[in-house]
Amino acid sequence: MEVFKKARILNSNTIKLLAAAFMFIDHLGLLFFPYTLWFRAVGRLSMPLFAFAISEGCRYTKNKLRYFLMLFVLGLLCQIVYFVVDPTTVYLGILITFSLSVLLIYTMQYAKKQILNSDTSKGKQLFSVLLFLFTLAGVLLFCRFFTVDYGIYGCLMPVFASLFDIHRIPAPDKWKKLDTIPLRVICMAVPLALLIYTTAWTVFRTYALYAFGGIFLLFFYNGERGKRNMKYFFYIFYPLHLGILGGLQMLLYMLQH
């Protein structure tokens, strides 16, 4: 057990940097090397890392509304850019996926808080469960009618990582013992496996298996933030790297024509 603890060398900042690097490789391959699948395979490692980072963000954020709005508004702005570039494609990016995840996590946390509190009335507990189920049904319908990146199972990956998250929630010791990083990581593998199993696109299923590599990396997470505050790193990196790659693609197109 002590050896396993020493192997936990990845903090939150490292996880985010690795995820960003894998995502950059993924989009680089998508735009410039579309027939070289290893770019996309490496890129699959980023999804579990970012999904777990979203779960951690919901776990520690002090301003839930601001956290959700930053994800959703940035995702909305990116969607406007996507539509301007290609008005024929209505494809909702990963920020919209994670925005839906955050809504589910918040309602799930509220339900857990009411259920685990013995002083809460049965009516309030029932309301909290129904609120979560209503939100889940809404997300399911949304993903059914709109093309969301990674679909419903992508939305559920951060949610499953938060199943046993009872941080800041008063609970008996037997429940607190379940709030461990390995168990949260294992839970996140469930929607990933369902995503791969239910996907009909053979090529996607082939390289999507590499996403389990991202799950494996999370077992080396030590639960620490790191020395630097990279709170807004993802919000800056995501549109910035898309802008840089998109600009390079346009420049090459102009030079060739």
Coordinates of N, CA, C and O in Angstrom, one line a residue, residues 147-255:
T147 N -26.6 16.6 -31.3 CA -25.3 15.9 -31.4 C -24.3 16.5 -30.4 O -23.8 17.6 -30.7
V148 N -24.2 15.9 -29.3 CA -23.3 16.4 -28.2 C -22.0 15.6 -28.2 O -22.0 14.3 -28.4
D149 N -20.9 16.2 -28.1 CA -19.6 15.5 -28.1 C -19.5 14.4 -27.0 O -19.8 14.7 -25.9
Y150 N -19.3 13.2 -27.4 CA -19.3 12.0 -26.6 C -20.6 11.6 -26.1 O -20.7 10.6 -25.4
G151 N -21.7 12.3 -26.5 CA -23.0 11.9 -26.1 C -23.3 11.8 -24.7 O -22.7 12.4 -23.8
I152 N -24.4 11.1 -24.3 CA -24.8 11.0 -22.9 C -23.8 10.4 -22.0 O -23.6 10.8 -20.9
Y153 N -23.0 9.4 -22.5 CA -22.0 8.8 -21.7 C -20.9 9.7 -21.4 O -20.2 9.6 -20.4
G154 N -20.6 10.6 -22.3 CA -19.6 11.6 -22.1 C -20.0 12.5 -20.9 O -19.2 12.9 -20.1
C155 N -21.3 12.9 -20.9 CA -21.9 13.7 -19.9 C -21.8 13.0 -18.5 O -21.6 13.6 -17.5
L156 N -22.0 11.7 -18.6 CA -22.0 10.9 -17.3 C -20.6 10.6 -16.7 O -20.6 10.2 -15.6
M157 N -19.6 10.7 -17.5 CA -18.2 10.4 -17.0 C -17.9 11.2 -15.7 O -17.5 10.6 -14.7
P158 N -18.0 12.5 -15.8 CA -17.7 13.3 -14.5 C -18.7 13.0 -13.4 O -18.3 13.0 -12.2
V159 N -19.9 12.6 -13.8 CA -21.0 12.3 -12.8 C -20.6 11.0 -12.0 O -20.7 11.0 -10.8
F160 N -20.2 10.0 -12.8 CA -19.8 8.8 -12.1 C -18.5 8.9 -11.3 O -18.4 8.3 -10.3
A161 N -17.7 9.9 -11.7 CA -16.5 10.1 -10.9 C -16.8 10.8 -9.6 O -16.1 10.9 -8.6
S162 N -18.1 11.4 -9.5 CA -18.5 12.1 -8.3 C -19.5 11.3 -7.5 O -20.1 11.8 -6.5
L163 N -19.8 10.0 -7.9 CA -20.8 9.2 -7.2 C -20.5 9.1 -5.7 O -21.4 9.2 -4.9
F164 N -19.3 8.9 -5.3 CA -18.9 8.7 -3.9 C -18.2 9.9 -3.3 O -17.5 9.8 -2.3
D165 N -18.4 11.1 -4.0 CA -17.8 12.3 -3.5 C -18.8 12.9 -2.5 O -19.9 13.3 -2.8
I166 N -18.4 12.8 -1.2 CA -19.1 13.4 -0.1 C -18.3 14.5 0.6 O -18.5 14.8 1.8
H167 N -17.4 15.1 -0.2 CA -16.7 16.3 0.3 C -17.6 17.4 0.8 O -18.5 17.7 0.0
R168 N -17.5 17.9 2.0 CA -18.3 18.9 2.5 C -19.8 18.5 2.8 O -20.6 19.3 3.1
I169 N -20.0 17.2 2.7 CA -21.3 16.6 3.1 C -21.2 15.8 4.3 O -20.5 14.8 4.4
P170 N -21.9 16.2 5.4 CA -21.9 15.4 6.7 C -22.4 14.0 6.4 O -23.5 13.8 5.8
A171 N -21.6 13.0 6.7 CA -22.0 11.6 6.4 C -21.4 10.7 7.4 O -20.3 11.0 8.0
P172 N -22.0 9.5 7.6 CA -21.4 8.5 8.5 C -20.0 8.0 8.0 O -19.7 8.1 6.8
D173 N -19.2 7.5 8.9 CA -17.8 7.1 8.5 C -17.8 6.0 7.5 O -16.9 6.0 6.6
K174 N -18.8 5.2 7.5 CA -18.8 4.1 6.5 C -19.0 4.6 5.1 O -18.5 4.0 4.1
W175 N -19.6 5.8 4.9 CA -19.7 6.4 3.6 C -18.5 7.2 3.3 O -18.1 7.2 2.1
K176 N -17.9 7.8 4.3 CA -16.7 8.6 4.0 C -15.5 7.7 3.5 O -14.7 8.1 2.8
K177 N -15.5 6.4 4.0 CA -14.4 5.5 3.6 C -14.5 5.2 2.1 O -13.5 4.8 1.5
L178 N -15.7 5.4 1.5 CA -15.9 5.1 0.0 C -15.4 6.3 -0.8 O -15.2 6.1 -2.0
D179 N -15.2 7.4 -0.2 CA -14.7 8.6 -1.0 C -13.2 8.5 -1.2 O -12.4 9.2 -0.5
T180 N -12.8 7.7 -2.1 CA -11.4 7.5 -2.4 C -11.1 7.7 -3.9 O -12.1 7.5 -4.7
I181 N -9.9 8.1 -4.3 CA -9.6 8.4 -5.7 C -9.7 7.1 -6.5 O -10.3 7.1 -7.6
P182 N -9.2 5.9 -6.1 CA -9.3 4.7 -6.9 C -10.7 4.3 -7.2 O -11.0 4.0 -8.3
L183 N -11.6 4.4 -6.2 CA -13.0 4.0 -6.4 C -13.7 5.0 -7.4 O -14.5 4.6 -8.3
R184 N -13.4 6.3 -7.3 CA -14.0 7.3 -8.1 C -13.5 7.1 -9.6 O -14.3 7.3 -10.5
V185 N -12.3 6.7 -9.7 CA -11.7 6.5 -11.1 C -12.3 5.2 -11.7 O -12.7 5.2 -12.9
I186 N -12.5 4.2 -10.9 CA -13.1 2.9 -11.4 C -14.5 3.2 -11.8 O -15.0 2.7 -12.9
C187 N -15.3 4.0 -11.1 CA -16.7 4.3 -11.4 C -16.7 5.0 -12.8 O -17.6 4.8 -13.6
M188 N -15.7 5.9 -13.0 CA -15.8 6.6 -14.3 C -15.5 5.7 -15.5 O -15.9 6.1 -16.6
A189 N -15.0 4.6 -15.3 CA -14.7 3.7 -16.4 C -16.0 3.0 -16.9 O -16.1 2.6 -18.0
V190 N -17.1 3.1 -16.1 CA -18.3 2.4 -16.5 C -19.0 3.1 -17.7 O -19.3 2.5 -18.7
P191 N -19.2 4.5 -17.6 CA -19.8 5.1 -18.8 C -18.9 5.1 -20.0 O -19.4 5.1 -21.1
L192 N -17.6 5.1 -19.8 CA -16.6 5.0 -20.9 C -16.8 3.6 -21.6 O -16.8 3.6 -22.9
A193 N -16.9 2.6 -20.8 CA -17.1 1.2 -21.4 C -18.5 1.2 -22.2 O -18.6 0.6 -23.3
L194 N -19.5 1.8 -21.6 CA -20.8 1.8 -22.3 C -20.8 2.7 -23.6 O -21.4 2.3 -24.6
L195 N -20.0 3.7 -23.6 CA -19.8 4.6 -24.7 C -19.2 3.8 -25.9 O -19.7 3.8 -27.0
I196 N -18.2 3.0 -25.6 CA -17.5 2.2 -26.6 C -18.4 1.1 -27.1 O -18.5 0.8 -28.3
Y197 N -19.1 0.5 -26.1 CA -19.9 -0.7 -26.5 C -21.1 -0.3 -27.4 O -21.5 -1.0 -28.3
T198 N -21.7 0.9 -27.1 CA -22.9 1.3 -27.9 C -22.6 2.1 -29.1 O -23.5 2.4 -29.9
T199 N -21.3 2.4 -29.4 CA -21.0 3.2 -30.6 C -20.9 2.3 -31.8 O -20.2 1.2 -31.8
A200 N -21.6 2.7 -32.9 CA -21.6 1.8 -34.1 C -20.4 2.1 -35.0 O -20.1 1.3 -35.8
W201 N -19.8 3.3 -34.9 CA -18.7 3.7 -35.8 C -17.5 2.8 -35.4 O -16.9 3.1 -34.4
T202 N -17.1 1.9 -36.2 CA -16.1 1.0 -35.9 C -14.7 1.6 -35.7 O -14.0 1.3 -34.8
V203 N -14.4 2.6 -36.5 CA -13.1 3.3 -36.4 C -13.0 4.0 -35.1 O -12.0 3.9 -34.3
F204 N -14.1 4.7 -34.7 CA -14.1 5.4 -33.4 C -13.9 4.4 -32.3 O -13.2 4.7 -31.3
R205 N -14.6 3.3 -32.3 CA -14.6 2.3 -31.3 C -13.1 1.8 -31.1 O -12.7 1.4 -30.0
T206 N -12.4 1.7 -32.3 CA -11.1 1.1 -32.2 C -10.1 2.0 -31.4 O -9.4 1.6 -30.5
Y207 N -10.1 3.3 -31.8 CA -9.2 4.2 -31.1 C -9.7 4.7 -29.8 O -9.0 5.3 -28.9
A208 N -11.1 4.6 -29.6 CA -11.6 5.1 -28.3 C -11.2 4.2 -27.1 O -11.2 4.6 -26.0
L209 N -10.8 3.0 -27.4 CA -10.3 2.1 -26.4 C -9.0 2.7 -25.7 O -8.8 2.4 -24.5
Y210 N -8.3 3.6 -26.4 CA -7.2 4.2 -25.8 C -7.5 5.1 -24.7 O -6.7 5.5 -23.9
A211 N -8.8 5.5 -24.6 CA -9.3 6.4 -23.5 C -9.1 5.7 -22.2 O -8.9 6.4 -21.1
F212 N -9.1 4.4 -22.1 CA -8.8 3.7 -20.9 C -7.4 3.9 -20.4 O -7.1 3.8 -19.2
G213 N -6.5 4.4 -21.3 CA -5.2 4.8 -20.9 C -5.2 6.0 -20.0 O -4.5 6.2 -19.0
G214 N -6.2 6.9 -20.3 CA -6.4 8.1 -19.4 C -6.9 7.7 -18.1 O -6.6 8.3 -17.0
I215 N -7.8 6.7 -18.0 CA -8.3 6.1 -16.8 C -7.2 5.6 -15.9 O -7.1 5.9 -14.7
F216 N -6.2 4.9 -16.6 CA -5.1 4.3 -15.9 C -4.2 5.4 -15.3 O -3.8 5.3 -14.1
L217 N -4.0 6.5 -16.0 CA -3.2 7.6 -15.5 C -3.7 8.2 -14.2 O -3.0 8.7 -13.4
L218 N -5.1 8.2 -14.1 CA -5.7 8.8 -13.0 C -5.4 8.1 -11.7 O -5.6 8.7 -10.6
F219 N -5.0 6.8 -11.7 CA -4.7 6.1 -10.5 C -3.4 6.7 -9.9 O -3.1 6.4 -8.7
F220 N -2.7 7.5 -10.6 CA -1.4 8.1 -10.1 C -1.7 9.5 -9.6 O -0.8 10.2 -9.3
Y221 N -2.9 9.9 -9.5 CA -3.3 11.2 -9.0 C -3.2 11.2 -7.5 O -3.7 10.3 -6.8
N222 N -2.6 12.2 -6.9 CA -2.4 12.3 -5.5 C -3.4 13.2 -4.8 O -3.3 13.4 -3.5
G223 N -4.4 13.8 -5.5 CA -5.4 14.6 -4.8 C -4.9 16.0 -4.5 O -5.7 16.8 -3.9
E224 N -3.7 16.4 -4.9 CA -3.2 17.7 -4.6 C -3.3 18.6 -5.8 O -3.3 18.2 -6.9
R225 N -3.4 19.9 -5.5 CA -3.6 20.9 -6.6 C -2.3 21.2 -7.4 O -2.3 21.3 -8.6
G226 N -1.2 21.3 -6.7 CA 0.1 21.7 -7.3 C 0.4 23.1 -6.8 O -0.4 23.8 -6.2
K227 N 1.6 23.5 -7.1 CA 2.1 24.8 -6.6 C 1.4 26.0 -7.3 O 1.2 27.0 -6.6
R228 N 1.2 25.9 -8.6 CA 0.6 27.0 -9.3 C -0.9 26.9 -9.4 O -1.5 25.8 -9.4
N229 N -1.5 28.1 -9.4 CA -3.0 28.1 -9.5 C -3.3 28.2 -11.0 O -3.1 29.2 -11.7
M230 N -3.8 27.0 -11.5 CA -4.2 26.9 -12.9 C -5.7 26.8 -13.1 O -6.2 26.1 -13.9
K231 N -6.4 27.5 -12.2 CA -7.8 27.5 -12.2 C -8.5 27.8 -13.5 O -9.5 27.2 -13.9
Y232 N -7.9 28.8 -14.2 CA -8.5 29.2 -15.5 C -7.7 28.7 -16.7 O -8.0 29.2 -17.8
F233 N -6.9 27.7 -16.5 CA -6.0 27.3 -17.6 C -6.8 26.7 -18.7 O -6.6 27.0 -19.9
F234 N -7.8 25.8 -18.4 CA -8.6 25.2 -19.5 C -9.4 26.2 -20.3 O -9.6 26.1 -21.5
Y235 N -10.0 27.2 -19.5 CA -10.8 28.2 -20.2 C -10.0 29.0 -21.2 O -10.5 29.5 -22.2
I236 N -8.7 29.2 -21.0 CA -7.9 29.9 -21.9 C -7.3 29.0 -23.0 O -7.3 29.3 -24.2
F237 N -6.9 27.8 -22.6 CA -6.2 26.9 -23.5 C -7.2 26.4 -24.6 O -6.8 26.4 -25.8
Y238 N -8.4 26.1 -24.2 CA -9.3 25.5 -25.2 C -9.6 26.4 -26.4 O -9.3 26.0 -27.6
P239 N -10.1 27.6 -26.3 CA -10.3 28.4 -27.5 C -9.0 28.9 -28.1 O -8.9 29.1 -29.3
L240 N -7.9 29.1 -27.3 CA -6.6 29.5 -27.8 C -6.0 28.5 -28.8 O -5.6 28.9 -29.9
H241 N -6.0 27.2 -28.4 CA -5.3 26.2 -29.2 C -6.2 26.0 -30.5 O -5.6 25.7 -31.6
L242 N -7.5 26.1 -30.4 CA -8.4 26.0 -31.6 C -8.2 27.1 -32.5 O -8.1 26.9 -33.7
G243 N -8.0 28.3 -32.0 CA -7.7 29.5 -32.8 C -6.4 29.4 -33.5 O -6.3 29.7 -34.7
I244 N -5.4 28.9 -32.8 CA -4.0 28.8 -33.4 C -4.1 27.7 -34.6 O -3.6 28.0 -35.7
L245 N -4.6 26.6 -34.3 CA -4.7 25.5 -35.3 C -5.6 25.9 -36.5 O -5.2 25.6 -37.6
G246 N -6.7 26.5 -36.2 CA -7.6 27.0 -37.2 C -6.9 28.0 -38.1 O -7.1 28.0 -39.3
G247 N -6.2 28.9 -37.5 CA -5.4 30.0 -38.2 C -4.4 29.4 -39.1 O -4.2 29.8 -40.2
L248 N -3.6 28.4 -38.6 CA -2.6 27.7 -39.4 C -3.2 27.0 -40.6 O -2.7 27.0 -41.7
Q249 N -4.4 26.4 -40.4 CA -5.1 25.7 -41.5 C -5.5 26.7 -42.6 O -5.3 26.4 -43.7
M250 N -6.0 27.8 -42.2 CA -6.4 28.8 -43.1 C -5.2 29.4 -43.9 O -5.3 29.6 -45.1
L251 N -4.1 29.6 -43.2 CA -2.9 30.1 -43.8 C -2.4 29.1 -44.8 O -2.0 29.5 -45.9
L252 N -2.3 27.8 -44.5 CA -1.8 26.8 -45.4 C -2.8 26.7 -46.7 O -2.3 26.6 -47.8
Y253 N -4.0 26.9 -46.4 CA -5.0 26.8 -47.5 C -4.8 28.0 -48.5 O -4.7 27.9 -49.7
M254 N -4.5 29.2 -47.9 CA -4.3 30.4 -48.7 C -3.0 30.3 -49.5 O -2.9 30.7 -50.7
L255 N -1.9 29.7 -48.9 CA -0.7 29.5 -49.6 C -0.7 28.5 -50.7 O 0.0 28.7 -51.7

